[in-house]
Amino acid sequence: MTLTLQDLGKVVLDTEYAVRGPIVLRARELELEGREIIYCNIGNPQALGQKPLTYLRQLLALCEYPALMEHAAAHFPAEVLETARGILKASPHGLGAYSESKGIKVVREAVAEFIRERDGIPADAESIYLTDGASKGVQTVLRMVVAEPTDGVLIPIPQYPLYSASITLLGAQQLGYYLDEERSFGLSLGQLEDTVAKAKAAGIRPRALCVINPGNPTGAVLDEANIRMVVDFAQRHSLTILADEVYQENVYRAEDRFVSFAKVMHAMGVTDVTLFSFHSCSKGYLGECGHRGGYLEVRNLPADVEAQLLKLQSVSLCSNLPGQVAVHAMVRPPRSGTPSGELFAKERSAILDSLKERALLLAAGLNRVEGIRCNAVAGAMYAFPEIKLPPGKTDAEYCMALLLETGICVVPGSGFGQLPGTAHFRTTILPPTAKLEQMVERLARFHAAYR
Amino acid sequence: MTLTLQDLGKVVLDTEYAVRGPIVLRARELELEGREIIYCNIGNPQALGQKPLTYLRQLLALCEYPALMEHAAAHFPAEVLETARGILKASPHGLGAYSESKGIKVVREAVAEFIRERDGIPADAESIYLTDGASKGVQTVLRMVVAEPTDGVLIPIPQYPLYSASITLLGAQQLGYYLDEERSFGLSLGQLEDTVAKAKAAGIRPRALCVINPGNPTGAVLDEANIRMVVDFAQRHSLTILADEVYQENVYRAEDRFVSFAKVMHAMGVTDVTLFSFHSCSKGYLGECGHRGGYLEVRNLPADVEAQLLKLQSVSLCSNLPGQVAVHAMVRPPRSGTPSGELFAKERSAILDSLKERALLLAAGLNRVEGIRCNAVAGAMYAFPEIKLPPGKTDAEYCMALLLETGICVVPGSGFGQLPGTAHFRTTILPPTAKLEQMVERLARFHAAYR
């Protein structure tokens, strides 16, 4: 055979992506055999029953098939018709043509306005790139920031395995910094300094620092002081920042508030640290994972480097156009006071209220189990509880046993990284409330009996 | 600044993608200044006025907003309603959830059936991966087939620069084999053998062979004998084949016929050469570039290597779902005899007839210009004429001057590769007929006066 396992590169073989790893493949087999599986392995809200927002889908239907605006206009609210007409006027080739490599301008302008309103800072449509979900944006930026096999990227431990997988594929070095589980999984300056010092001692040049806020898999929401500390650290060590902010709408407690890296850097007057921030339609209250819509914004990037970013983006021509329109719906919801606006607000609140309820319920339920300890799920869509295991057992074995006995599909902590000697798993908060309650109950029974 | 041009890797800096390179950027600037630009740089049919097929857009509108099936069913033909219901029944989370990494099964099954009917050979839905256009599929496969910096991939010269760009980014070796311009840009065994021999002498291990059929930028359609020769060659040298077959519907002459690599390999009984073939909704008669829908099919791939492919595909979760539905429309058009089927056939014929007319018109027009020589545009969407230049002038200078003087935006042959000492450009056949005639006229005047 011309292509065998022996032919594959080490970086390909070494790549791991636990979120769709062996436990999930086994779950799929069991499902095909007729078992009921509760998929808590991935933040995929609509697969677990969340409904799409009416406005977004109406807008996409009109952009896909503009003839509806003439012969079926009565089936659509005025606000949606107006927005669809605006998009198609500004981008007359509609969804069928490649757009500019950065994405259609009317959407990038809406993103810039969204950032200006969210943060009260300037934002430029030319610094925004529409991407196929946040994942593709992260992969392109990582391709830019590492040049040599001895270049390193700081990533949180635990982290979302997109980061480790992409860095492995690039043949660069992962520099894991431990999040402080005792302090709600915040970033610790000591840990960051320690990670950089060790890397340098090992001949690795730290190039960039990834932060996920709100945290995946941790559920943590960083406060402004923590972000200031990180920006200051990045500046002192000349690190580019990748701020994964896809869960910015998923903040559940009154005492927390999402603060963007862009806003903090602006307030600090920092202009020599390059910042890439990422957002996505897949999370928040939209949960439109299947549309693969997202954007990245760059700040403090020299024009000649931005030209290189544009070139890399061009090789894949452009992100998908329905995803670009979904981004428009995300950053510019219908005006309140219109029927569309009222419905949108109602649907959004229902989803966010329910997510909040489930975040509380799950953490509380897990903490009632002897041998499980879970931080508050302050944000994002996950809990990452620590579990006490019988001697000699691994978290991967635990999660496989959990799947086989209960049908609950979660991902072992080893897939995200954890302090040596500890064990965790990641579960989403996404099953509907009744199912989530059932799940906690089954999990508690399983855990008590696990030997 | 934390990220400067000096920080970027050599592979990033070395990557070139002429189809959206400096000439196209200049064209965009001129357009913003109010100049009329005829964009012939990229195969983007709907940007040049081609209309989307009604069936495909109706199907997508229904899948985006299924409520239309209840309250606005009267606006849709029965056939479209039935197909939309079938897709949503088989994939109940609709377009909003991540699908399996390979893509939703009902679409993969439709693709397998399409291949069985097209080629009269077996095909398996589990060997099909739905991708964001063909580009992403090609990039993933190239990531698999090269392991070391000394691994090489044979690519045609001239080629579509996705291949050179992706191989450069992977830090692997491009092994260009010249297509035989005198023989309608077919593949020549001598050239292939020569390329492999030179690579081996230079310490490079040839791993794979890319073929684009119908050809981009050449417009060539390979016959079965040529494909047999290539398969035999790949088998003798243990090369994996990447068959870029995105233009399979774009065949314009009665004497030509698209023949797939899968069909030829099956007929030859070859089971030890791994084949990846690629298809896309962006070309053919659909021209749905903005939907980024495509698939790759694998044959003769060991199960353990296929598991690695699935893993790589999983890191980006899945291709965009509207694009997956567009693939369904491509491989399973509405049945003839239904109103939808009749309209589909009529729209398809109109587009293909017009493309055929423009392919003939363009080649004939170019050949009337003294100093320009153009092969027949037998397939795909491009002409790649050879041009005689004044001493000391490059094709890049020629194309920039052409843009500045006439507003016609084409890509220099150097962006695709060409025999040393020759000069070419690539132009699409896509401007509407009247504009194409105008373009040929302007080009002829420009060429005659070019010094």
GROMACS .gro file of N, CA and C in nm, chain A residues 231-305:
model
  225
  231VAL      N    1  -0.175   4.080   3.075
  231VAL     CA    2  -0.126   4.172   2.971
  231VAL      C    3   0.013   4.225   3.010
  232ASP      N    4   0.027   4.261   3.135
  232ASP     CA    5   0.156   4.311   3.184
  232ASP      C    6   0.264   4.203   3.168
  233PHE      N    7   0.229   4.082   3.203
  233PHE     CA    8   0.323   3.970   3.188
  233PHE      C    9   0.362   3.950   3.041
  234ALA      N   10   0.262   3.954   2.952
  234ALA     CA   11   0.290   3.936   2.810
  234ALA      C   12   0.382   4.047   2.759
  235GLN      N   13   0.358   4.168   2.807
  235GLN     CA   14   0.442   4.280   2.763
  235GLN      C   15   0.586   4.262   2.810
  236ARG      N   16   0.603   4.222   2.935
  236ARG     CA   17   0.739   4.205   2.987
  236ARG      C   18   0.815   4.096   2.915
  237HIS      N   19   0.744   3.992   2.870
  237HIS     CA   20   0.812   3.879   2.804
  237HIS      C   21   0.795   3.880   2.653
  238SER      N   22   0.741   3.989   2.600
  238SER     CA   23   0.723   4.004   2.455
  238SER      C   24   0.645   3.886   2.395
  239LEU      N   25   0.530   3.859   2.454
  239LEU     CA   26   0.445   3.750   2.408
  239LEU      C   27   0.322   3.806   2.337
  240THR      N   28   0.287   3.747   2.225
  240THR     CA   29   0.161   3.778   2.157
  240THR      C   30   0.048   3.707   2.233
  241ILE      N   31  -0.065   3.774   2.245
  241ILE     CA   32  -0.177   3.714   2.319
  241ILE      C   33  -0.283   3.662   2.223
  242LEU      N   34  -0.326   3.538   2.246
  242LEU     CA   35  -0.443   3.482   2.178
  242LEU      C   36  -0.554   3.473   2.282
  243ALA      N   37  -0.656   3.555   2.267
  243ALA     CA   38  -0.765   3.557   2.364
  243ALA      C   39  -0.887   3.487   2.304
  244ASP      N   40  -0.915   3.369   2.356
  244ASP     CA   41  -1.028   3.289   2.309
  244ASP      C   42  -1.149   3.333   2.392
  245GLU      N   43  -1.234   3.415   2.331
  245GLU     CA   44  -1.344   3.477   2.406
  245GLU      C   45  -1.480   3.430   2.352
  246VAL      N   46  -1.484   3.304   2.309
  246VAL     CA   47  -1.607   3.255   2.244
  246VAL      C   48  -1.723   3.238   2.341
  247TYR      N   49  -1.692   3.233   2.472
  247TYR     CA   50  -1.801   3.216   2.570
  247TYR      C   51  -1.839   3.348   2.636
  248GLN      N   52  -1.812   3.461   2.569
  248GLN     CA   53  -1.831   3.591   2.635
  248GLN      C   54  -1.975   3.617   2.675
  249GLU      N   55  -2.071   3.556   2.610
  249GLU     CA   56  -2.212   3.574   2.651
  249GLU      C   57  -2.252   3.476   2.761
  250ASN      N   58  -2.168   3.376   2.787
  250ASN     CA   59  -2.203   3.272   2.884
  250ASN      C   60  -2.142   3.303   3.020
  251VAL      N   61  -2.203   3.401   3.089
  251VAL     CA   62  -2.160   3.440   3.224
  251VAL      C   63  -2.284   3.433   3.311
  252TYR      N   64  -2.276   3.355   3.420
  252TYR     CA   65  -2.400   3.316   3.488
  252TYR      C   66  -2.423   3.380   3.624
  253ARG      N   67  -2.321   3.440   3.684
  253ARG     CA   68  -2.339   3.489   3.821
  253ARG      C   69  -2.338   3.641   3.825
  254ALA      N   70  -2.418   3.696   3.917
  254ALA     CA   71  -2.431   3.843   3.926
  254ALA      C   72  -2.297   3.908   3.953
  255GLU      N   73  -2.208   3.839   4.026
  255GLU     CA   74  -2.081   3.902   4.065
  255GLU      C   75  -1.977   3.900   3.953
  256ASP      N   76  -2.005   3.829   3.842
  256ASP     CA   77  -1.907   3.821   3.733
  256ASP      C   78  -1.951   3.906   3.615
  257ARG      N   79  -1.852   3.942   3.532
  257ARG     CA   80  -1.879   4.023   3.416
  257ARG      C   81  -1.769   3.988   3.316
  258PHE      N   82  -1.805   3.969   3.189
  258PHE     CA   83  -1.702   3.943   3.089
  258PHE      C   84  -1.628   4.074   3.059
  259VAL      N   85  -1.497   4.070   3.063
  259VAL     CA   86  -1.414   4.185   3.024
  259VAL      C   87  -1.320   4.137   2.914
  260SER      N   88  -1.319   4.210   2.803
  260SER     CA   89  -1.236   4.164   2.692
  260SER      C   90  -1.090   4.206   2.711
  261PHE      N   91  -1.000   4.128   2.652
  261PHE     CA   92  -0.858   4.167   2.651
  261PHE      C   93  -0.839   4.299   2.578
  262ALA      N   94  -0.917   4.320   2.471
  262ALA     CA   95  -0.902   4.443   2.394
  262ALA      C   96  -0.930   4.565   2.482
  263LYS      N   97  -1.035   4.556   2.561
  263LYS     CA   98  -1.073   4.669   2.647
  263LYS      C   99  -0.966   4.696   2.753
  264VAL      N  100  -0.916   4.589   2.814
  264VAL     CA  101  -0.816   4.605   2.919
  264VAL      C  102  -0.686   4.662   2.861
  265MET      N  103  -0.645   4.610   2.744
  265MET     CA  104  -0.523   4.661   2.683
  265MET      C  105  -0.538   4.808   2.645
  266HIS      N  106  -0.657   4.842   2.598
  266HIS     CA  107  -0.681   4.982   2.563
  266HIS      C  108  -0.671   5.070   2.688
  267ALA      N  109  -0.735   5.026   2.796
  267ALA     CA  110  -0.733   5.104   2.920
  267ALA      C  111  -0.591   5.117   2.975
  268MET      N  112  -0.510   5.014   2.956
  268MET     CA  113  -0.371   5.017   3.005
  268MET      C  114  -0.280   5.097   2.912
  269GLY      N  115  -0.332   5.132   2.793
  269GLY     CA  116  -0.249   5.205   2.697
  269GLY      C  117  -0.138   5.119   2.637
  270VAL      N  118  -0.158   4.988   2.636
  270VAL     CA  119  -0.055   4.897   2.581
  270VAL      C  120  -0.068   4.891   2.430
  271THR      N  121   0.036   4.928   2.359
  271THR     CA  122   0.029   4.930   2.213
  271THR      C  123   0.140   4.845   2.149
  272ASP      N  124   0.217   4.776   2.231
  272ASP     CA  125   0.326   4.697   2.173
  272ASP      C  126   0.308   4.547   2.193
  273VAL      N  127   0.190   4.507   2.237
  273VAL     CA  128   0.159   4.364   2.249
  273VAL      C  129   0.055   4.330   2.143
  274THR      N  130   0.089   4.240   2.052
  274THR     CA  131  -0.007   4.199   1.950
  274THR      C  132  -0.115   4.113   2.014
  275LEU      N  133  -0.240   4.145   1.982
  275LEU     CA  134  -0.353   4.071   2.038
  275LEU      C  135  -0.438   4.015   1.925
  276PHE      N  136  -0.467   3.886   1.934
  276PHE     CA  137  -0.568   3.824   1.848
  276PHE      C  138  -0.681   3.780   1.939
  277SER      N  139  -0.803   3.825   1.909
  277SER     CA  140  -0.914   3.773   1.990
  277SER      C  141  -1.013   3.701   1.898
  278PHE      N  142  -1.080   3.602   1.953
  278PHE     CA  143  -1.164   3.512   1.875
  278PHE      C  144  -1.306   3.509   1.930
  279HIS      N  145  -1.401   3.504   1.840
  279HIS     CA  146  -1.541   3.490   1.881
  279HIS      C  147  -1.609   3.395   1.782
  280SER      N  148  -1.726   3.344   1.819
  280SER     CA  149  -1.790   3.237   1.743
  280SER      C  150  -1.940   3.240   1.760
  281CYS      N  151  -2.012   3.195   1.656
  281CYS     CA  152  -2.158   3.178   1.666
  281CYS      C  153  -2.196   3.046   1.733
  282SER      N  154  -2.097   2.962   1.761
  282SER     CA  155  -2.127   2.827   1.808
  282SER      C  156  -2.167   2.824   1.954
  283LYS      N  157  -2.130   2.926   2.028
  283LYS     CA  158  -2.152   2.924   2.172
  283LYS      C  159  -2.250   3.034   2.208
  284GLY      N  160  -2.228   3.104   2.320
  284GLY     CA  161  -2.322   3.209   2.359
  284GLY      C  162  -2.463   3.153   2.371
  285TYR      N  163  -2.562   3.230   2.327
  285TYR     CA  164  -2.701   3.182   2.329
  285TYR      C  165  -2.743   3.133   2.192
  286LEU      N  166  -2.658   3.157   2.089
  286LEU     CA  167  -2.696   3.110   1.955
  286LEU      C  168  -2.674   2.959   1.942
  287GLY      N  169  -2.558   2.912   1.985
  287GLY     CA  170  -2.529   2.769   1.976
  287GLY      C  171  -2.534   2.717   1.834
  288GLU      N  172  -2.494   2.801   1.736
  288GLU     CA  173  -2.507   2.761   1.595
  288GLU      C  174  -2.378   2.692   1.547
  289CYS      N  175  -2.342   2.584   1.614
  289CYS     CA  176  -2.217   2.514   1.584
  289CYS      C  177  -2.206   2.472   1.438
  290GLY      N  178  -2.318   2.427   1.380
  290GLY     CA  179  -2.315   2.374   1.245
  290GLY      C  180  -2.287   2.479   1.139
  291HIS      N  181  -2.304   2.606   1.175
  291HIS     CA  182  -2.283   2.710   1.075
  291HIS      C  183  -2.139   2.755   1.063
  292ARG      N  184  -2.056   2.711   1.155
  292ARG     CA  185  -1.913   2.743   1.148
  292ARG      C  186  -1.893   2.891   1.114
  293GLY      N  187  -1.948   2.976   1.196
  293GLY     CA  188  -1.928   3.120   1.179
  293GLY      C  189  -1.843   3.172   1.294
  294GLY      N  190  -1.754   3.263   1.267
  294GLY     CA  191  -1.673   3.321   1.373
  294GLY      C  192  -1.591   3.436   1.318
  295TYR      N  193  -1.521   3.503   1.406
  295TYR     CA  194  -1.430   3.608   1.358
  295TYR      C  195  -1.308   3.614   1.447
  296LEU      N  196  -1.202   3.672   1.391
  296LEU     CA  197  -1.088   3.710   1.474
  296LEU      C  198  -1.063   3.857   1.454
  297GLU      N  199  -1.023   3.924   1.562
  297GLU     CA  200  -0.984   4.065   1.554
  297GLU      C  201  -0.837   4.075   1.591
  298VAL      N  202  -0.761   4.156   1.515
  298VAL     CA  203  -0.620   4.176   1.548
  298VAL      C  204  -0.600   4.319   1.596
  299ARG      N  205  -0.512   4.337   1.692
  299ARG     CA  206  -0.470   4.469   1.740
  299ARG      C  207  -0.318   4.471   1.752
  300ASN      N  208  -0.262   4.587   1.727
  300ASN     CA  209  -0.116   4.604   1.739
  300ASN      C  210  -0.041   4.505   1.651
  301LEU      N  211  -0.082   4.496   1.526
  301LEU     CA  212  -0.013   4.408   1.432
  301LEU      C  213   0.045   4.496   1.321
  302PRO      N  214   0.178   4.491   1.300
  302PRO     CA  215   0.237   4.573   1.194
  302PRO      C  216   0.175   4.539   1.058
  303ALA      N  217   0.168   4.640   0.971
  303ALA     CA  218   0.101   4.622   0.842
  303ALA      C  219   0.164   4.509   0.760
  304ASP      N  220   0.295   4.494   0.766
  304ASP     CA  221   0.358   4.388   0.685
  304ASP      C  222   0.323   4.249   0.737
  305VAL      N  223   0.300   4.238   0.866
  305VAL     CA  224   0.258   4.108   0.921
  305VAL      C  225   0.110   4.083   0.888
   0.00000   0.00000   0.00000
